[in-house]
Coordinates of C-alpha atoms in Angstrom, one line a residue:
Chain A
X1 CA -35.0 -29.0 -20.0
X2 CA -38.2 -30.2 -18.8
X3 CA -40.6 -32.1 -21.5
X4 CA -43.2 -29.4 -22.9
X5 CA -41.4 -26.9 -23.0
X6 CA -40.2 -27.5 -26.0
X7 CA -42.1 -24.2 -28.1
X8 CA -41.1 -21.4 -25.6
X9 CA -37.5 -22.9 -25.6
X10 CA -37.7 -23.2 -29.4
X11 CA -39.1 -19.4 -29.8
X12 CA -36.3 -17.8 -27.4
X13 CA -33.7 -19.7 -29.0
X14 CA -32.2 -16.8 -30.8
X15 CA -32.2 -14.9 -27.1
X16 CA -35.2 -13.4 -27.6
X17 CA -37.1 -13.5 -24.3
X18 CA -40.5 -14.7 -24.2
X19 CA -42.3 -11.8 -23.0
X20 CA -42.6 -10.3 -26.7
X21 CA -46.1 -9.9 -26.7
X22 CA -48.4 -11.4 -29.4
X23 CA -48.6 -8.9 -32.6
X24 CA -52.4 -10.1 -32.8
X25 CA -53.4 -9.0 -29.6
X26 CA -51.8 -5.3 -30.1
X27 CA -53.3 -4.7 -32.7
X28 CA -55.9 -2.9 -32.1
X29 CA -55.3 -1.7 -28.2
X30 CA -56.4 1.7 -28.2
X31 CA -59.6 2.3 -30.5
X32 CA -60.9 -1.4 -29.4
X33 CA -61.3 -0.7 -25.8
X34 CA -63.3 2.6 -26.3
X35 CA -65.5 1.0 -28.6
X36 CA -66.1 -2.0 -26.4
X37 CA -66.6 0.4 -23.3
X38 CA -68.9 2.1 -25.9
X39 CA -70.5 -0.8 -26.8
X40 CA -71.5 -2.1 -23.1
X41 CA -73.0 1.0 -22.4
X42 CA -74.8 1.5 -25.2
X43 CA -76.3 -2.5 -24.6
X44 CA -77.0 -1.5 -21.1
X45 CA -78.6 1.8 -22.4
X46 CA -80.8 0.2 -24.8
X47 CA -81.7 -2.6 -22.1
X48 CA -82.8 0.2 -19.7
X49 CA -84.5 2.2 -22.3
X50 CA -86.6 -1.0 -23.1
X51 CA -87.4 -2.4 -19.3
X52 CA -87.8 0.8 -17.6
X53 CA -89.4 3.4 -20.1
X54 CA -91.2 1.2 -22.8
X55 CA -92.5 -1.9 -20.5
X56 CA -92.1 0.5 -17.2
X57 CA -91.1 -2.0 -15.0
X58 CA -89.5 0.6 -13.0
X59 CA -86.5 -0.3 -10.4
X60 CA -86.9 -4.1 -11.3
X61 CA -86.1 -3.3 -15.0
X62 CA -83.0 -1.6 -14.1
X63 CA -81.8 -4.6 -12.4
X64 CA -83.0 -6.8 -15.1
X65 CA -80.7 -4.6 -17.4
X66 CA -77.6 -4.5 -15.1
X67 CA -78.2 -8.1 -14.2
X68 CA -78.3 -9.0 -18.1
X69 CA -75.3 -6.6 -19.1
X70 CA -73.1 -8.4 -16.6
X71 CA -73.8 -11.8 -17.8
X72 CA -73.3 -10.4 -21.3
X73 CA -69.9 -8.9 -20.1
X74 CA -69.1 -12.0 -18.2
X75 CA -69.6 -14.7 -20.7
X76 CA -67.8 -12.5 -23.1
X77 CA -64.9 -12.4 -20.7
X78 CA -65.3 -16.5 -19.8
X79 CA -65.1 -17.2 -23.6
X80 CA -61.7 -15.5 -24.1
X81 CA -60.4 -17.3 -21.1
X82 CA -62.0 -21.2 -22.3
X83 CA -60.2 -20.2 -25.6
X84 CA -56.9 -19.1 -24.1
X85 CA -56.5 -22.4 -22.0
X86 CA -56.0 -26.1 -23.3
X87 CA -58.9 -27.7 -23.9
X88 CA -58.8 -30.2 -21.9
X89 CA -59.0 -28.2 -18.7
X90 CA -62.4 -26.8 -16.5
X91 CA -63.0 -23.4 -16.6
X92 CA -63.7 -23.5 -12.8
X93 CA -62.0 -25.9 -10.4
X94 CA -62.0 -26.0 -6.4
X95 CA -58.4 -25.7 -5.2
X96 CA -56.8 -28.5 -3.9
X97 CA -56.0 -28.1 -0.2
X98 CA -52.4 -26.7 -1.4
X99 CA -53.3 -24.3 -3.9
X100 CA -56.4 -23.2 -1.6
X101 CA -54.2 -22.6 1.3
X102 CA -52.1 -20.2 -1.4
X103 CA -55.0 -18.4 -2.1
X104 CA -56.1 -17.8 1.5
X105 CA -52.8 -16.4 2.5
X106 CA -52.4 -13.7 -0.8
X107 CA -56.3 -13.2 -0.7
X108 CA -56.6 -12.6 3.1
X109 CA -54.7 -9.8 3.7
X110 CA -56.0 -8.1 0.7
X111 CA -59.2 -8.6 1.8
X112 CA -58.5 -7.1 5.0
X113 CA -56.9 -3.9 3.1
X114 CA -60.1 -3.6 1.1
X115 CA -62.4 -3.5 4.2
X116 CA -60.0 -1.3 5.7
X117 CA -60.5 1.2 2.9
X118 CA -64.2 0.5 2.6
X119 CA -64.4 1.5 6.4
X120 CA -62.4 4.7 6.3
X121 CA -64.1 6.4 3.7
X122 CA -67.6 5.6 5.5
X123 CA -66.0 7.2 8.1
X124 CA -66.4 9.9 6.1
X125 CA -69.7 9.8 5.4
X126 CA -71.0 9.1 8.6
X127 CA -69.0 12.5 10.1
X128 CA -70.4 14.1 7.6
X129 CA -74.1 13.8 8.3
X130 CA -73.3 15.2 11.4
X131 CA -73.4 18.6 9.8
X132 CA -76.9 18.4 8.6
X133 CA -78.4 17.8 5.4
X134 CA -76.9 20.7 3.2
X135 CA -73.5 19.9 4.1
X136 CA -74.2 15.7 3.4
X137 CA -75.6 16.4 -0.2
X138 CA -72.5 18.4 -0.6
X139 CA -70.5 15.7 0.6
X140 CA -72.1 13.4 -1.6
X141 CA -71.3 15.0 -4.4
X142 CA -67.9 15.6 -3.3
X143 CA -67.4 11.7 -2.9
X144 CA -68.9 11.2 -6.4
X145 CA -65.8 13.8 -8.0
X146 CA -63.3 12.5 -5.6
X147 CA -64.1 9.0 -6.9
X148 CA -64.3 9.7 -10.7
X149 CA -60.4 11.0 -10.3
X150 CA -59.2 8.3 -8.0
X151 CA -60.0 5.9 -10.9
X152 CA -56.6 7.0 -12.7
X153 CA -54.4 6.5 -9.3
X154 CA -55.7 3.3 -9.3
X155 CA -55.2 2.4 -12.6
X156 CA -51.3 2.8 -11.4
X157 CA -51.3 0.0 -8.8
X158 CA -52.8 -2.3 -11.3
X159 CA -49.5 -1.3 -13.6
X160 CA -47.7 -2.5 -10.7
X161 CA -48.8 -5.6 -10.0
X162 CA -49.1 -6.6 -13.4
X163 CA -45.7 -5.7 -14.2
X164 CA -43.3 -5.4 -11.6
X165 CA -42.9 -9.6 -11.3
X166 CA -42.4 -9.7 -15.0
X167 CA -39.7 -6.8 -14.6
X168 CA -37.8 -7.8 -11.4
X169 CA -37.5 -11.0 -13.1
X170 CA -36.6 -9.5 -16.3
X171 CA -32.8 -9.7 -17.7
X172 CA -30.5 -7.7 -19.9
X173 CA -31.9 -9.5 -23.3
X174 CA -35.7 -8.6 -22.5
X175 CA -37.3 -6.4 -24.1
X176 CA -38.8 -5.4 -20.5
X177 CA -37.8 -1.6 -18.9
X178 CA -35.4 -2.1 -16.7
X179 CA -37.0 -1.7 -13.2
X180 CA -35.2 2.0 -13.1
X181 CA -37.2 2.4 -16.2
X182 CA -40.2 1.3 -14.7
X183 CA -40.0 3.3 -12.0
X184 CA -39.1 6.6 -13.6
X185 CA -42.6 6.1 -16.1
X186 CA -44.1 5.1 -12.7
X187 CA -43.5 7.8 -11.1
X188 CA -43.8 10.5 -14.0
X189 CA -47.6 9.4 -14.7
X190 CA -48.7 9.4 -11.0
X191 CA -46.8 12.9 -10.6
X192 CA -49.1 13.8 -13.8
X193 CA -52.0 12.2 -12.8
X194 CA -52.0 13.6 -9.3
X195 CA -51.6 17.4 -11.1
X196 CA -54.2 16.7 -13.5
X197 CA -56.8 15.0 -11.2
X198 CA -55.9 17.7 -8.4
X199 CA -56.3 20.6 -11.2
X200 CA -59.8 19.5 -12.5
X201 CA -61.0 18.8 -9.4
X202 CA -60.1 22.3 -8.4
X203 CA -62.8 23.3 -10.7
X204 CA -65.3 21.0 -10.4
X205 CA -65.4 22.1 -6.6
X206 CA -65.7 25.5 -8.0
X207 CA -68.3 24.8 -10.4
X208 CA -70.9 23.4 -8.3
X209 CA -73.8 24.6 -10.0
X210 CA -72.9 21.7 -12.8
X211 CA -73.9 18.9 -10.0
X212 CA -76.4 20.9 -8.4
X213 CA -78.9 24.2 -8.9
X214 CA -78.5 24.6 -5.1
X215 CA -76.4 27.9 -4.3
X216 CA -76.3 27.0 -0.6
X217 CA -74.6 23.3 -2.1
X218 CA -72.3 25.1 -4.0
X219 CA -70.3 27.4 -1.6
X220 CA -70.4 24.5 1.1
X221 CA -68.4 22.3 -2.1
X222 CA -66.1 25.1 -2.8
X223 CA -64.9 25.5 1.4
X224 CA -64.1 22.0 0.2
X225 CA -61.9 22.4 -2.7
X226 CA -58.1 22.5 -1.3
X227 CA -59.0 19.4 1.0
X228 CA -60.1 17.5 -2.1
X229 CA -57.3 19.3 -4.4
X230 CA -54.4 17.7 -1.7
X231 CA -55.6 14.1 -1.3
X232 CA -56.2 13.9 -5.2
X233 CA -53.0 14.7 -5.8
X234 CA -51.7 12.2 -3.3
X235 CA -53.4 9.5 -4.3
X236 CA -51.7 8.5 -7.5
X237 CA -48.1 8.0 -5.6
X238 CA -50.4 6.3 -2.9
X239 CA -51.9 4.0 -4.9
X240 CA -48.2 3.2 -7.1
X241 CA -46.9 2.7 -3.9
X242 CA -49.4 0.4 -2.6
X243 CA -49.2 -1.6 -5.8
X244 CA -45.3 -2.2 -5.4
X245 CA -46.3 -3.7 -1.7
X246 CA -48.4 -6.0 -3.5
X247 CA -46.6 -6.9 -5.9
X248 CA -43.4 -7.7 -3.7
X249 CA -46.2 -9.4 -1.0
X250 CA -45.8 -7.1 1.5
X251 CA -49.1 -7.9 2.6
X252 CA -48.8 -8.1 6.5
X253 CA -47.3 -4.7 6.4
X254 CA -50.1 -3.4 4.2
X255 CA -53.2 -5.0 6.4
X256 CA -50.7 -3.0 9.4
X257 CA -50.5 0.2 7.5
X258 CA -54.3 0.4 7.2
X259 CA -54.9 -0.3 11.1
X260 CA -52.6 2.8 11.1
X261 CA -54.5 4.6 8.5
X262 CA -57.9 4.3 10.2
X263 CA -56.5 4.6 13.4
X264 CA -55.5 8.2 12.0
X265 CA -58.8 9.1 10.2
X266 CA -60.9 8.1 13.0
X267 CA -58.7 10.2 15.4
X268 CA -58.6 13.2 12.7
X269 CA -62.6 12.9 12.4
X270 CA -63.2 12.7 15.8
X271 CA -61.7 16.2 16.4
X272 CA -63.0 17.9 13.2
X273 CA -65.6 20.5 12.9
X274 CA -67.2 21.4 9.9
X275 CA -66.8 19.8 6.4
X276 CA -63.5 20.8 5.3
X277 CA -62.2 19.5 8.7
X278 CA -63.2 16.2 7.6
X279 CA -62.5 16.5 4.0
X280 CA -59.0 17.3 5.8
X281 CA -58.6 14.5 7.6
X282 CA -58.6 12.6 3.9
X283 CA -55.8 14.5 3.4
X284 CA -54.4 13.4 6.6
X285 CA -55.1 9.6 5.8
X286 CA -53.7 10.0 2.6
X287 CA -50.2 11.6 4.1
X288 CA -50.0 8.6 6.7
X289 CA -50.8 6.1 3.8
X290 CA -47.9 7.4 1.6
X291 CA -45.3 7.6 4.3
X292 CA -45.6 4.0 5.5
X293 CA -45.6 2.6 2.0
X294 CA -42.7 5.0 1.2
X295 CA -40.7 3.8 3.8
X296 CA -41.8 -0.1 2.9
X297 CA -40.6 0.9 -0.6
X298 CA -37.5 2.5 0.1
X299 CA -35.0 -0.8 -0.1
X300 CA -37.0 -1.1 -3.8
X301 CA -36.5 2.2 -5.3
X302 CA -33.0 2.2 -4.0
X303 CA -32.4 -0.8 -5.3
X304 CA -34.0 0.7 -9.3
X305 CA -32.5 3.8 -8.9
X306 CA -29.1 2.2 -8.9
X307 CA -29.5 0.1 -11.7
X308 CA -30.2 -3.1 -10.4
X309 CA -33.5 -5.0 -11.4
X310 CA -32.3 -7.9 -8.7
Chain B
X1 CA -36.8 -34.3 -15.5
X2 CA -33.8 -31.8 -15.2
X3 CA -31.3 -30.4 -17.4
X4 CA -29.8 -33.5 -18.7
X5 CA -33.5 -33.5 -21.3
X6 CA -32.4 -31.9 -24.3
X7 CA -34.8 -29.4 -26.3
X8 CA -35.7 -31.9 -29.0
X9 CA -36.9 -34.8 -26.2
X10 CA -40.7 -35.6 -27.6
X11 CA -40.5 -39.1 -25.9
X12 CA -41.5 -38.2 -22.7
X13 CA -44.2 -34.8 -23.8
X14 CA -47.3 -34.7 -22.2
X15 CA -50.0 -33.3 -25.0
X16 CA -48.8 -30.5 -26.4
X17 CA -50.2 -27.4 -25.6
X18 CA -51.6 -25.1 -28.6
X19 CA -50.0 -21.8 -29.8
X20 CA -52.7 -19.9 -27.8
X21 CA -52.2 -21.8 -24.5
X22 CA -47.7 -21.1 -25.4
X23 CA -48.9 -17.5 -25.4
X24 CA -51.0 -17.4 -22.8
X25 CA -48.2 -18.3 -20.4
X26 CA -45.9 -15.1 -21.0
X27 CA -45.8 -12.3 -19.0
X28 CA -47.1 -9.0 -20.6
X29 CA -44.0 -6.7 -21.8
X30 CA -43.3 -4.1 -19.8
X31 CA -42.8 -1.3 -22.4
X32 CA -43.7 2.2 -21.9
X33 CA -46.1 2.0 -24.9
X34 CA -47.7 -0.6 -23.2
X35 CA -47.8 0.5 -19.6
X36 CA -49.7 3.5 -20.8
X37 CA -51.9 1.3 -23.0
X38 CA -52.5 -0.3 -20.3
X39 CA -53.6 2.4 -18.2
X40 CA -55.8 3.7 -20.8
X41 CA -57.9 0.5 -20.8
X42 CA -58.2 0.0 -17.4
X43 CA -58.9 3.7 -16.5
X44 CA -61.6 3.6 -19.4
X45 CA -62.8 0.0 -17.7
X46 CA -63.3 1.4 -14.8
X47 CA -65.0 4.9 -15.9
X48 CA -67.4 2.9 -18.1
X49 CA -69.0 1.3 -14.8
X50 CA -69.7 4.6 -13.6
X51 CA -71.2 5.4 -16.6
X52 CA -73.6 2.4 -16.5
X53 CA -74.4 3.7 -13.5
X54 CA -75.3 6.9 -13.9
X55 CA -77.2 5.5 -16.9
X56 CA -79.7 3.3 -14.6
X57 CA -80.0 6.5 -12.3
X58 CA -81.4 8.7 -15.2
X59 CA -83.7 6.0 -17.1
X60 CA -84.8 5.2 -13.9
X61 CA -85.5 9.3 -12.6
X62 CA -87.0 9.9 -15.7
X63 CA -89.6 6.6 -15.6
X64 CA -90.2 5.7 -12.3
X65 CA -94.1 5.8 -11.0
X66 CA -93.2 7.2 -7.5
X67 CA -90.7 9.0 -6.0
X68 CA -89.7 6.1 -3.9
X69 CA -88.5 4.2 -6.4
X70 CA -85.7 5.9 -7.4
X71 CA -85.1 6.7 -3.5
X72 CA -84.7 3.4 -3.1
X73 CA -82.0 3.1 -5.9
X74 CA -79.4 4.6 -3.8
X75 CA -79.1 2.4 -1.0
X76 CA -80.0 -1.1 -3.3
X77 CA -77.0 -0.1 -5.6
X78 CA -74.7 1.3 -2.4
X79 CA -75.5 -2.5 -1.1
X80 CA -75.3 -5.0 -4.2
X81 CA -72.0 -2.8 -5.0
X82 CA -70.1 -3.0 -1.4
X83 CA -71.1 -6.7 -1.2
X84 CA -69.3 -7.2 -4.8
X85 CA -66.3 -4.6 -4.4
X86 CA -65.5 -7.0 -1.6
X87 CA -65.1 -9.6 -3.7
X88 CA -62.8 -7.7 -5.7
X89 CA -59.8 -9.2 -3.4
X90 CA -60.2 -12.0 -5.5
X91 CA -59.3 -9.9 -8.7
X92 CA -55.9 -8.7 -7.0
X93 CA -55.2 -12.0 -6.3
X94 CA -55.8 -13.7 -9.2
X95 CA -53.6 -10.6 -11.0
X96 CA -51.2 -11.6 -8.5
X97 CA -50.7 -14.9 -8.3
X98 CA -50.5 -15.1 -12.2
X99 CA -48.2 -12.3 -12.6
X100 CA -45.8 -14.0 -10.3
X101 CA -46.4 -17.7 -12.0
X102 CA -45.2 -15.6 -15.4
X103 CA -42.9 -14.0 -14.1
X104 CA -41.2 -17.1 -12.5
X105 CA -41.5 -18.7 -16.3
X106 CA -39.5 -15.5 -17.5
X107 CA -36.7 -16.0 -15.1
X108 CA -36.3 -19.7 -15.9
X109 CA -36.3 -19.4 -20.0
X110 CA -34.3 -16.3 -20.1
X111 CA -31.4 -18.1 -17.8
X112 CA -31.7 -21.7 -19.8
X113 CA -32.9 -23.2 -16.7
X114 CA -35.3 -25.8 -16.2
X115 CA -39.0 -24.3 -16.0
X116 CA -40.5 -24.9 -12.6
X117 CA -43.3 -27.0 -13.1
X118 CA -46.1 -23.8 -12.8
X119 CA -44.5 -23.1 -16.6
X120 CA -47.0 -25.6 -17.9
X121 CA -50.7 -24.8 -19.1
X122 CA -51.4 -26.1 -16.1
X123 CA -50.7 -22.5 -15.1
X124 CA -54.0 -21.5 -15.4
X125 CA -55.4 -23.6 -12.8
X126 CA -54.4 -20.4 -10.8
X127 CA -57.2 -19.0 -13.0
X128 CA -59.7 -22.1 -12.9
X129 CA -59.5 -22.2 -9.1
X130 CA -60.0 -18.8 -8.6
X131 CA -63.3 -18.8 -10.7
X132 CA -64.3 -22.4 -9.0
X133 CA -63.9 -19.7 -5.4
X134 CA -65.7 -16.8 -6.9
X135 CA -68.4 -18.8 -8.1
X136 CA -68.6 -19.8 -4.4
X137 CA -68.5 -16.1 -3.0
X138 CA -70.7 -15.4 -5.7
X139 CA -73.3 -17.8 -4.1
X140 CA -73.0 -16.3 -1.2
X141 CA -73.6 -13.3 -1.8
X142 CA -76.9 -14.3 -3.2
X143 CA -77.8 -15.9 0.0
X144 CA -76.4 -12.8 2.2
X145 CA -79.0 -10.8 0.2
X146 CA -81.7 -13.2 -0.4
X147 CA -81.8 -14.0 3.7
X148 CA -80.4 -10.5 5.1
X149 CA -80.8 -8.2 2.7
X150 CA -83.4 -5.8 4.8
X151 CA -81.5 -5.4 7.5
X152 CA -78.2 -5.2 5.7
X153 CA -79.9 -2.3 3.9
X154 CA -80.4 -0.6 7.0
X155 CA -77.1 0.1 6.8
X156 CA -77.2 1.9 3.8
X157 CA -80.1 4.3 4.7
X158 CA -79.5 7.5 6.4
X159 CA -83.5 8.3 6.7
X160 CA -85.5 7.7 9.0
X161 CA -87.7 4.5 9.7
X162 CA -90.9 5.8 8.1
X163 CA -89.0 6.4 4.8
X164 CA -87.2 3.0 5.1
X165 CA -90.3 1.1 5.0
X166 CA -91.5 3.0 1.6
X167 CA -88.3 2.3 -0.1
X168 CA -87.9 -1.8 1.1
X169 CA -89.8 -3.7 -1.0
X170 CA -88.3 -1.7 -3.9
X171 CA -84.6 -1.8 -3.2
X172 CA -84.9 -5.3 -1.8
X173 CA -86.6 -6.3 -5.6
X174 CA -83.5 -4.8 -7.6
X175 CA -80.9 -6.4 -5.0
X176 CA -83.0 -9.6 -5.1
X177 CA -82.7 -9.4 -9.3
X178 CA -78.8 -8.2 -9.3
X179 CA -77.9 -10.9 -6.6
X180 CA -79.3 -13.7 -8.7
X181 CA -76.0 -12.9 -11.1
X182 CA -73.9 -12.3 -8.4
X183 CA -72.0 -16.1 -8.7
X184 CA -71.4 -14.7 -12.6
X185 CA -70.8 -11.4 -11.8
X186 CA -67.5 -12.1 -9.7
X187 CA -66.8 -14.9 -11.9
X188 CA -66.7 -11.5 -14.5
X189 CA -64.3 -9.6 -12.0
X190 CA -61.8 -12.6 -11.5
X191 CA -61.7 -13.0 -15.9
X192 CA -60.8 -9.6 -16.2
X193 CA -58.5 -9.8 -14.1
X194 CA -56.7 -12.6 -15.3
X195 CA -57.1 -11.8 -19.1
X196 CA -55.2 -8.3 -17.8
X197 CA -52.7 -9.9 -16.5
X198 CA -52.3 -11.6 -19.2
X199 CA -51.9 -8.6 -21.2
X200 CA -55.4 -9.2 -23.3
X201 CA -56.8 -5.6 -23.0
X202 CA -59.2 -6.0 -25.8
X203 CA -61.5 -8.3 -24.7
X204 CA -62.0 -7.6 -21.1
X205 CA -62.8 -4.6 -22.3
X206 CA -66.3 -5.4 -23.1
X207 CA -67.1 -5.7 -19.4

């Protein structure tokens, strides 16, 4: 056994694994983080409240606030880290040529993937104001909904990459899910998310007097709604999927799939007329998204499905 | 070093690393408890910035002097925001790279095999370096704006000329203001991600 190893070898001697999580930390998981999120906002509120409508320093105040909430959020965040780690180590380092290399080669193609996704959904936009002003306020507006639901299909990628390593890796005495396990909750939340963000969106796209007094806004949002109601409900298995891809470093494939993808949209948008065309052609980039990462996936879910984690 | 070193061998130790740093180096459970716990906090992490914003857009309707002040909100928030949501590959990574440095730890200890060397504390260089980069991105980004910022916010305006030179010297003052925290600000996204993937969902809350 290598030298300093000697507590987690000492803690898992009785077979426990070492991924039991530490009791102090779980404490309080589910009324702590609305009370932080609570407590940000309210610190940026005040901030804002203060700069902008007391010492009306306008646009500049705003920034001042943001600007000061992140450093707040920030040092916050640095402190838990400084106290996690030894104390003999920096906080920041440059990588060695090694570990910079390492970096390069995970963090390339994922930067790629994100400015293939930033690009496609501009797309979008800049289709959209091809239609006039009436239909690009509506489209705004239909970005800002389609946004505030995407937010829980993302949170399901995250699961997988902070998980499925720790799983795969997992054995018979963890306390991990089996990957089958993992999997099956997988897949029932996105299925559940997809339903629930697809379902309230429905009605949001309905209820377009709540974002706007406009009539003329409204009716162009509800033409809208089935578009929006489709890729919502795709994008929680998108995202899972794309999450296991990562996870497993499938990351040439990924940078691949989203030539594909925007390939697609921009193909899609190109021959579209009117909004819900192009809200359609979401849908369409959604569809192409999930069938590459399904097929990439495949061996994987085989593999859980038949009760191996290996 | 190998498997010949029995539990008990102090003779060779480096310094011992404290309870926190032991902890620190495990890999969240994956329970279903904690999956959804998990999604819970992030969702909510991620909702809350939206939140924030929607706060500076009504403070800042409801205060502003002119008209093009909170015109020029849009694009300066659509353009401090892109530059920094590109920098968010950094917070995959680091999620990555850590979850798989855990992960390797868990394979080792459950099979009574000798740790690969990543099982140390040194494991969070993966988290040092990746603040010592985004400190770096961070500083550029500053620059970007400081040096390019009008004609990057061209980009972000869909009015016409006219309208672009009322709104400029107000958006370029809040991207000016937000890009001086930028270095701290992705410093921010890479500690979230790493305290998440190290299954602290409290604290990174707060961001």
């Amino acid at each position: 056994m290598i030298v300093g190893q000697q507590h987690h070898v000492q803690s898992t001697s009785d077979t426990k694994p070492i991924t039991l999580p530490n009791p102090s930390r779980s404490t309080f998981l589910v009324s702590q983080p609305v009370l932080a999120v609570a407590t940000s906002a309210l610190l940026n509120l005040v901030l804002d409240l203060v700069l902008v409508c007391v010492f009306k320093q306008g646009l500049a105040g705003a920034a001042i606030a943001t600007a000061l909430a992140n450093l707040g959020s920030t040092a916050v965040l640095a402190h838990r880290i400084r106290k996690d780690n030894s104390s003999t180590e920096k906080l920041s380092t440059i990588p060695n040529a090694k570990r910079l290399v390492e970096l390069i080669t995970f963090a390339g193609p994922i930067f790629g993937v994100m400015v293939g996704k930033l690009v496609s959904f501009s797309m979008l936009s800049l289709f959209a104001s091809n239609y006039g002003l009436l239909n690009l306020a509506s489209h705004n507006i239909l970005l800002k909904i389609l946004f505030f639901f995407t937010t829980f299909g993302d949170s399901l990628s995250q699961v997988s990459q902070t998980y499925l390593p720790g799983v795969i890796a997992s054995n018979s005495k963890s306390n991990n899910l089996s990957l089958a396990g993992f999997l099956k909750i997988s897949l029932l939340l996105s299925a559940s998310f997809g339903a629930f963000c697809g379902c309230s969106s429905l009605f949001a796209t309905k209820l377009g007097r709540l974002f706007t007094p406009s009539k003329a806004i409204s009716s162009i949002m509800a033409t809208c709604s089935k578009p929006m109601l489709l890729s919502l409900i795709l994008h929680p298995p998108v995202m899972l999927l794309e999450g296991l891809l990562i996870s497993q470093r499938h990351l040439t494939f990924l940078l691949g799939s989203y030539v594909v993808s925007f390939a697609t949209i921009l193909l899609l948008l190109t021959n579209s007329s009117g909004l819900p065309s192009i809200w359609y052609s979401l849908v369409g980039f959604q569809c192409v998204r999930l069938a590459q990462f399904l097929f990439k996936s495949s061996p994987l879910l085989k593999r859980g499905f038949n009760g191996r984690n290996n | 070093m190998g498997k010949e070193m029995t539990v008990n061998d102090h003779t060779l130790a480096p310094p011992f690393p404290p309870p926190a740093a032991t902890t620190n180096n495990t890999a969240p459970a994956a329970t279903t408890k904690s999956i959804i716990t998990f999604i819970l906090v992030t969702t909510s992490i991620w909702l809350s910035e939206s939140i924030l914003s929607l706060i500076d857009t009504s403070t800042v309707g409801l205060s502003a002097t002119s008209i093009n002040e909170l015109a020029a909100l849009g694009p300066a928030t659509m353009m401090i925001d892109s530059l920094l949501y590109l920098s968010a590959f950094l917070y995959t990574s680091t999620t990555n790279l850590l979850a798989s440095e855990k992960a390797a730890c868990v394979v080792t200890i459950a099979d009574d095999e000798p740790p690969p060397t990543d099982c140390k504390p040194e494991t969070s260089k993966v988290v040092s370096d990746a603040i010592g980069v985004a400190l770096l991105i961070g500083a550029f980004i500053t620059a970007t704006v400081n040096l390019f910022g009008s004609n990057l916010l061209l980009f972000f305006f869909s009015g016409n000329c006219g309208e672009f030179a009322k709104i400029l010297p107000s958006a370029m003052k809040y991207c000016r203001i937000r890009s001086l925290v930028a270095p701290l600000s992705v410093v921010g996204i890479v500690a979230q991600a790493a305290l998440l993937a190290n299954g602290n969902k409290i604290t990174v809350s707060f961001r």
